[in-house]
Amino acid sequence: NINMLTLKICFVCFLSTAQKWMYGGLDSNVILQYLAWVTYPVVLISFSAGFTHIVAPQAAGSGIPEMKTILRGVVLKEYLTLKTFVAKVVGLTCALGSGLPLGKEGPFVHIASLCAALLCKFMSFFGGIYENESRNTEMLAAACAVGVGCCFAAPIGGVLFSIEVTSTFFAVRNYWRGFFAATFSAFIFRVLAVWNRDEETITALFKTRFRLDFPFDLQELPAFAVIGIASGFGGALFVYLNRLIVQFMRKQKTINKFLMKKRLLYPALVTLLISTLSFPPGFGQFMAGQLTQKETLVSFFDNRTWTKQGMTEDFNYDSHSAAWKHPQANVFVILVIFIVMKFWMSALATTLPVPCGAFMPVFVIGAAFGRLVGESMAAWFPEGINTDGIIYPIVPGGYAVVGAAALSGAVTHTVSTAVIVFELTGQISHILPIMIAVILANAVAQSLQPSIYDSIIRIKKLPYLPELGWGHHEKYNIRVEDIMVRDVRYITLNSTYRDLHEILLIGNLKTVALVESAESMILLGSIERAQLQALLTQHLSRERRLEFIRDRADAERKRVSVVSTPSSEEGGQKVNHEVRFQISTEESSFTPARPISPKPLKPALKRTSTAEKNIEIPTSPHDSGIGLKNLLCARPQTDAMEIEEWEEQQLDEQVNFNSWKIDPAPFQLVERTSLHKTHTIFSLLGLDHAYVTSIGRLIGVVSLRELRKAIEGSMTVKGVKVRPPLASFRDSGTSGTSSESEATELHKLWDRHTSISIPREHQPNTSDSDEKSQ
Amino acid sequence: NINMLTLKICFVCFLSTAQKWMYGGLDSNVILQYLAWVTYPVVLISFSAGFTHIVAPQAAGSGIPEMKTILRGVVLKEYLTLKTFVAKVVGLTCALGSGLPLGKEGPFVHIASLCAALLCKFMSFFGGIYENESRNTEMLAAACAVGVGCCFAAPIGGVLFSIEVTSTFFAVRNYWRGFFAATFSAFIFRVLAVWNRDEETITALFKTRFRLDFPFDLQELPAFAVIGIASGFGGALFVYLNRLIVQFMRKQKTINKFLMKKRLLYPALVTLLISTLSFPPGFGQFMAGQLTQKETLVSFFDNRTWTKQGMTEDFNYDSHSAAWKHPQANVFVILVIFIVMKFWMSALATTLPVPCGAFMPVFVIGAAFGRLVGESMAAWFPEGINTDGIIYPIVPGGYAVVGAAALSGAVTHTVSTAVIVFELTGQISHILPIMIAVILANAVAQSLQPSIYDSIIRIKKLPYLPELGWGHHEKYNIRVEDIMVRDVRYITLNSTYRDLHEILLIGNLKTVALVESAESMILLGSIERAQLQALLTQHLSRERRLEFIRDRADAERKRVSVVSTPSSEEGGQKVNHEVRFQISTEESSFTPARPISPKPLKPALKRTSTAEKNIEIPTSPHDSGIGLKNLLCARPQTDAMEIEEWEEQQLDEQVNFNSWKIDPAPFQLVERTSLHKTHTIFSLLGLDHAYVTSIGRLIGVVSLRELRKAIEGSMTVKGVKVRPPLASFRDSGTSGTSSESEATELHKLWDRHTSISIPREHQPNTSDSDEKSQ
């Protein structure tokens, strides 16, 4: 059901033909031609950047890094809103239409996920919220598959690509759903082409017509392997270049300041540069500047050889391939220029703040590189390599396919580009060369650079958990106790509402631990912030205050005129209330006398004019007091002092836990859990945080942040927190086997056992609180 | 590196040509022909069954169910031995050569895994054992991919199929390795064909030559969907039939008794029946009995139509397709007979106790069904469906491909059969029909029956965790406390060796919990049984006994003759031996006087004649005393009484924990963890068991067994253990929302908090021990 919505995005690419039409209509004057050629993309990109910036800045970029983070379990709500959806669709349409080397697979993934998320929200009006929430992630995972699948009409490759790109651990049952959704979307995407009479029946998007009998010679395999290895280096270089550009733009403060002022200037300048260079009568004639990405690909995948006989004849009826023919330069020079120019152009263009992906440009560059190798091979062996029997000439188009799969695989660190290529070309005959090249490219690229998406995650500083590297054995020696935060926010069973309020003001974790008491620290469960807020709001709500005032009025009336008989049989509860607050105006004897904290509730009493409805429960730390603010704004204009007093009293009441919804089994780790195991558990279960308990007592909490710091920190040893004395001690002590360290642990355990005969005394707690007071 | 070894299996299928040769050479006499035709498979299958039964009965069957269980985390050591490997390879060779409708993909998976496991074992001689153990599962996962990949020369489909078939949750980083291994194996598998001059270059195994321009009409899609749905029903029926046959054979006691006596009779009878029916001059002429599976497939995937014009001419030069032409019956009848006969034959043949798989037979039946539909369509629309323009006739071979993918997908509950089919045929032009058919077939089959592998898992009662069904909401209401075993085996920090020994005699879990003391029950970690055994063996070892005796001899000597100087520098040990037995007849004064338990160590002192070397540490409960036995057997023939006494003393010593290797952070659940969450955690982390703790105290343990019982039991409510009073109470109490039940939980918590002011008293423990004494 989620794939229907993504279909409307398939209509977005009309705009690039408009540019050609304008360009073609003005062939009398070169300057006018140039202006038309350049103005069009600059306007489109500027509009796209501006629109995205105004409506939803989150829509800029690929979207796959964000989806990876979201599927990891981190909530990035602003990335899945209707606003983002609109910004992404409009921005992507304009960006693609501009003719810059930008891709659409990342934005498509994001758009499909947005559809899924919005659909989920929409469906939750009908079904139970609970049910849908648990399905949300599964829907998103399927949506990612749909995004890629409908972008390339490649259902299988789409599912695999989305799995590789977004997941660390994958549930096989989601896989089935992904296939279902992706097949459906690819089907409809291609059926539209048939219905539009563009094609006779459903075929591949970039259909190739390579020889089936003898697709390639076995002796060509080394050439394919070379493509793979070179693509691996190229892919790593691309990721590096892309990151370098972003970091350069950030560091250069003078440029940066200037660009910050005129937000649209940077995109416009980049677009101007790129489109000037690709202006067909200018430098563009050496790099086939007049072709769109799709036309370029079609010409690369062509199964005729360009270097050999019959060049002009063949090119006459195929306008796309004619672009590669130049009177002065031969094909090799043009291909090299194309590759070099497109390489930095793509790396630069993908840094623009518009919705765009890097897959398609890289794919094209890879195809160009493959074509280059293929043409060289064809020039080298004009009669083919096979010596005995029939002559099978070399097919450079096959090399182009291999190169495209290898380079895009290297940049994204995926193997499934091979499958995408099969589905894209409709031919699987080159399966072995493609697989070999893709695997080699991956092996090289993965050892040099992170994938483009991981690189963006690092640049954007998204809360993602990095992979544990290979062979970093020191990481196995870090334990949870070394990285956990010992100063945990918690509430106890006899907390007052004031404690709640203070916790809400300070903490920033999404859940708060519930312990039995501050002395025992036995972890009973965890409560969501939202719950706490709702509870507090309800306790200080207008209704309760009005009731209180009414009650007091009644009591006042009663006290003044004792004669009147209390005939309140209806509203027995009110009588109770009356009595309570009659007393509470005097010295409080009802609630246990607690030392009222001298600190006034400053943020709660600050009157703000935010009258907007807060239907969504706020989660960021900044608006933690908003529940209070709201109710204070909404109250009738009575005596502020009196109400403040009432609130103070209310805050000192003990929390009534009966209506709470707590998680009775939050995830617990033991202090000796290794970093490796913690990482696995966090990745597997998609945890945001876990409590660390020692024999039932809460002693710390580990969140993604600490874990990330520990993983990154252990490579570049810095800071005491990451590697405390204990860890280094273990390092020095256990240069030998791991059993030794276990024995050391046991020693400690043994010592403890003998020294502390009664394990349940409160001594360890005092040391805990000491640490807390640091 | 693991794929090299699997290649030698690719040479196994010479035998079926021998049968043909024998059959062809005897065409003068029908009776002799029949005898030759029948004897050959009967002998081969009997040999295969006998060999498998004698060498390693574990080698029988597919092997995929076992691999699924092993990858799930359950140790089935006997399935990964060299014996099994030999039995599987030899048995499979014979079984495939017999010509029965048997497949090889399951055995190939098993063989590849065996290779990986053996390689792991071999490599562990060089590297550290620890490192290899953690990699074992990853190696196995990659090996499964290799198995399928090298069976079909389908690297991508192999990886996906193995993931779908063996995993519940999949780590994406293993996926890459699987691709690598599978590509390499498929490459070498196909390169061998080139080197053998069978083929000119690397192409697909069952290469098809369908039209590329117009592979199928859009209006043919309903026919493909019909194939998918029918295949779904057919697949479910196949699984059901297969299970029915097995269960029938088990239930029929008279048959069973007879068959148990003559183990080879059942396979021989079945083979006789099947080969008689497929005897070409007999009934076999109506079902193309002379074709092997491969030839059948080639003829099905042929892109010419059988029903139309030019039938005889075409068939002349293609001997395979000629088998489908019969003077009396037309093609449809023959195809229907073929499908029906092969259907029950395959279901029957896969129950034989030989190494065999069900994939290939099902694949062939599916292709036949697809061909049937395709031929019908071709007869119905002889001019093709497309009305405007060029006539594109219908390609029945495409239908055969769709049918093959759909039926095999339905039987195995996988979608990746589609990919396998692409790689097998070398054409991807039918991608959308195949995907649609496979998805429909899966949807139908999954709602009717488990997959063939899950069915075998159930039949074989392998310790596998079933999937949680969809929409069984009552399962979410079961908590861990309802299903856990409260009577946990544990040792404490001050356990004696006697306690260890008793635990080893009784328990059957692979690990034993270590708690602080029996009163506090605070969980400190878990210890492997093997560790305990080693510890106990070491403590009662011969060396220690000798040392003890030497020490005492020294003391004795000092006491008896203080004057004589001990001049025994050479052969000190012998002297010690002498002295030892002189003294040890007296009363022991060396060891501290402890109360010796009256119970003698019966199993320890039973002398057995098992002189075989126990290098492997035994893990099954039966041989838990073997460590003791061994050392007792090895001792010199001295006074048994004396040694028994010494052992009694040793057993009463407190365990020294320093050399132990414990797991300091065993997986813990809380008693209120829901069954759903428990299931997810068990599946994700591949757990075998988890301890249940309540505020740090060990209160129970949940193993796979309990979990499985709970999941299966909650559907067919039976037994008190599965749904104890508490659970039913919750059921009745919380018919409304889930927040209510949470509130109820909190009530209890609250009550406890108010009633028990000091949480760490020992009262709960007494109730625990009460339960234990039940």
PDB file of N, CA and C in Angstrom, chain B residues 485-518:
ATOM      1  N   VAL B 485      11.906 -21.778  34.463  1.00  0.00           N
ATOM      2  CA  VAL B 485      12.134 -22.880  35.389  1.00  0.00           C
ATOM      3  C   VAL B 485      12.702 -22.275  36.663  1.00  0.00           C
ATOM      4  N   ARG B 486      12.017 -22.524  37.768  1.00  0.00           N
ATOM      5  CA  ARG B 486      12.460 -21.874  38.996  1.00  0.00           C
ATOM      6  C   ARG B 486      13.555 -22.667  39.714  1.00  0.00           C
ATOM      7  N   ASP B 487      13.636 -23.928  39.374  1.00  0.00           N
ATOM      8  CA  ASP B 487      14.602 -24.789  40.055  1.00  0.00           C
ATOM      9  C   ASP B 487      15.932 -24.724  39.296  1.00  0.00           C
ATOM     10  N   VAL B 488      16.689 -23.698  39.561  1.00  0.00           N
ATOM     11  CA  VAL B 488      17.931 -23.478  38.812  1.00  0.00           C
ATOM     12  C   VAL B 488      19.076 -24.206  39.501  1.00  0.00           C
ATOM     13  N   ARG B 489      19.910 -24.827  38.691  1.00  0.00           N
ATOM     14  CA  ARG B 489      21.162 -25.374  39.232  1.00  0.00           C
ATOM     15  C   ARG B 489      22.140 -24.232  39.415  1.00  0.00           C
ATOM     16  N   TYR B 490      22.733 -24.166  40.546  1.00  0.00           N
ATOM     17  CA  TYR B 490      23.712 -23.095  40.747  1.00  0.00           C
ATOM     18  C   TYR B 490      24.808 -23.592  41.678  1.00  0.00           C
ATOM     19  N   ILE B 491      25.927 -22.905  41.611  1.00  0.00           N
ATOM     20  CA  ILE B 491      26.955 -23.121  42.608  1.00  0.00           C
ATOM     21  C   ILE B 491      27.232 -21.778  43.249  1.00  0.00           C
ATOM     22  N   THR B 492      27.703 -21.833  44.454  1.00  0.00           N
ATOM     23  CA  THR B 492      27.956 -20.593  45.177  1.00  0.00           C
ATOM     24  C   THR B 492      29.462 -20.411  45.311  1.00  0.00           C
ATOM     25  N   LEU B 493      29.806 -19.256  45.812  1.00  0.00           N
ATOM     26  CA  LEU B 493      31.230 -18.966  45.945  1.00  0.00           C
ATOM     27  C   LEU B 493      31.883 -19.887  46.961  1.00  0.00           C
ATOM     28  N   ASN B 494      31.118 -20.404  47.911  1.00  0.00           N
ATOM     29  CA  ASN B 494      31.717 -21.318  48.867  1.00  0.00           C
ATOM     30  C   ASN B 494      31.235 -22.755  48.678  1.00  0.00           C
ATOM     31  N   SER B 495      31.024 -23.111  47.425  1.00  0.00           N
ATOM     32  CA  SER B 495      30.696 -24.506  47.138  1.00  0.00           C
ATOM     33  C   SER B 495      31.935 -25.373  47.313  1.00  0.00           C
ATOM     34  N   THR B 496      31.676 -26.629  47.630  1.00  0.00           N
ATOM     35  CA  THR B 496      32.777 -27.573  47.683  1.00  0.00           C
ATOM     36  C   THR B 496      32.831 -28.326  46.369  1.00  0.00           C
ATOM     37  N   TYR B 497      33.872 -29.080  46.183  1.00  0.00           N
ATOM     38  CA  TYR B 497      33.987 -29.864  44.956  1.00  0.00           C
ATOM     39  C   TYR B 497      32.892 -30.909  44.873  1.00  0.00           C
ATOM     40  N   ARG B 498      32.407 -31.306  46.043  1.00  0.00           N
ATOM     41  CA  ARG B 498      31.323 -32.280  46.045  1.00  0.00           C
ATOM     42  C   ARG B 498      30.070 -31.688  45.406  1.00  0.00           C
ATOM     43  N   ASP B 499      29.806 -30.424  45.729  1.00  0.00           N
ATOM     44  CA  ASP B 499      28.655 -29.762  45.111  1.00  0.00           C
ATOM     45  C   ASP B 499      28.803 -29.742  43.596  1.00  0.00           C
ATOM     46  N   LEU B 500      30.000 -29.414  43.178  1.00  0.00           N
ATOM     47  CA  LEU B 500      30.287 -29.403  41.740  1.00  0.00           C
ATOM     48  C   LEU B 500      29.952 -30.748  41.119  1.00  0.00           C
ATOM     49  N   HIS B 501      30.418 -31.769  41.800  1.00  0.00           N
ATOM     50  CA  HIS B 501      30.244 -33.104  41.259  1.00  0.00           C
ATOM     51  C   HIS B 501      28.773 -33.452  41.154  1.00  0.00           C
ATOM     52  N   GLU B 502      28.051 -33.088  42.177  1.00  0.00           N
ATOM     53  CA  GLU B 502      26.621 -33.402  42.150  1.00  0.00           C
ATOM     54  C   GLU B 502      25.906 -32.638  41.056  1.00  0.00           C
ATOM     55  N   ILE B 503      26.284 -31.377  40.915  1.00  0.00           N
ATOM     56  CA  ILE B 503      25.666 -30.559  39.860  1.00  0.00           C
ATOM     57  C   ILE B 503      25.937 -31.184  38.503  1.00  0.00           C
ATOM     58  N   LEU B 504      27.142 -31.659  38.337  1.00  0.00           N
ATOM     59  CA  LEU B 504      27.495 -32.239  37.048  1.00  0.00           C
ATOM     60  C   LEU B 504      26.708 -33.516  36.793  1.00  0.00           C
ATOM     61  N   LEU B 505      26.401 -34.236  37.879  1.00  0.00           N
ATOM     62  CA  LEU B 505      25.643 -35.472  37.699  1.00  0.00           C
ATOM     63  C   LEU B 505      24.192 -35.196  37.332  1.00  0.00           C
ATOM     64  N   ILE B 506      23.658 -34.131  37.892  1.00  0.00           N
ATOM     65  CA  ILE B 506      22.213 -33.916  37.729  1.00  0.00           C
ATOM     66  C   ILE B 506      21.892 -33.084  36.492  1.00  0.00           C
ATOM     67  N   GLY B 507      22.492 -31.914  36.457  1.00  0.00           N
ATOM     68  CA  GLY B 507      22.035 -30.923  35.481  1.00  0.00           C
ATOM     69  C   GLY B 507      22.266 -31.344  34.052  1.00  0.00           C
ATOM     70  N   ASN B 508      21.602 -30.680  33.144  1.00  0.00           N
ATOM     71  CA  ASN B 508      21.855 -30.937  31.740  1.00  0.00           C
ATOM     72  C   ASN B 508      22.017 -29.660  30.932  1.00  0.00           C
ATOM     73  N   LEU B 509      21.950 -28.535  31.592  1.00  0.00           N
ATOM     74  CA  LEU B 509      22.215 -27.298  30.866  1.00  0.00           C
ATOM     75  C   LEU B 509      23.715 -27.189  30.610  1.00  0.00           C
ATOM     76  N   LYS B 510      24.053 -26.418  29.591  1.00  0.00           N
ATOM     77  CA  LYS B 510      25.457 -26.335  29.230  1.00  0.00           C
ATOM     78  C   LYS B 510      26.234 -25.413  30.159  1.00  0.00           C
ATOM     79  N   THR B 511      25.526 -24.531  30.848  1.00  0.00           N
ATOM     80  CA  THR B 511      26.214 -23.657  31.786  1.00  0.00           C
ATOM     81  C   THR B 511      25.530 -23.734  33.141  1.00  0.00           C
ATOM     82  N   VAL B 512      26.291 -23.396  34.142  1.00  0.00           N
ATOM     83  CA  VAL B 512      25.784 -23.426  35.507  1.00  0.00           C
ATOM     84  C   VAL B 512      25.919 -22.015  36.067  1.00  0.00           C
ATOM     85  N   ALA B 513      24.914 -21.595  36.775  1.00  0.00           N
ATOM     86  CA  ALA B 513      24.939 -20.242  37.324  1.00  0.00           C
ATOM     87  C   ALA B 513      25.839 -20.197  38.553  1.00  0.00           C
ATOM     88  N   LEU B 514      26.514 -19.080  38.705  1.00  0.00           N
ATOM     89  CA  LEU B 514      27.325 -18.862  39.903  1.00  0.00           C
ATOM     90  C   LEU B 514      26.672 -17.757  40.707  1.00  0.00           C
ATOM     91  N   VAL B 515      26.245 -18.081  41.904  1.00  0.00           N
ATOM     92  CA  VAL B 515      25.623 -17.059  42.740  1.00  0.00           C
ATOM     93  C   VAL B 515      26.512 -16.807  43.950  1.00  0.00           C
ATOM     94  N   GLU B 516      26.243 -15.700  44.603  1.00  0.00           N
ATOM     95  CA  GLU B 516      27.113 -15.324  45.707  1.00  0.00           C
ATOM     96  C   GLU B 516      26.989 -16.320  46.861  1.00  0.00           C
ATOM     97  N   SER B 517      25.761 -16.522  47.278  1.00  0.00           N
ATOM     98  CA  SER B 517      25.531 -17.525  48.320  1.00  0.00           C
ATOM     99  C   SER B 517      24.106 -18.006  48.175  1.00  0.00           C
ATOM    100  N   ALA B 518      23.821 -19.112  48.801  1.00  0.00           N
ATOM    101  CA  ALA B 518      22.489 -19.679  48.666  1.00  0.00           C
ATOM    102  C   ALA B 518      21.442 -18.777  49.283  1.00  0.00           C
TER     103      ALA B 518
END
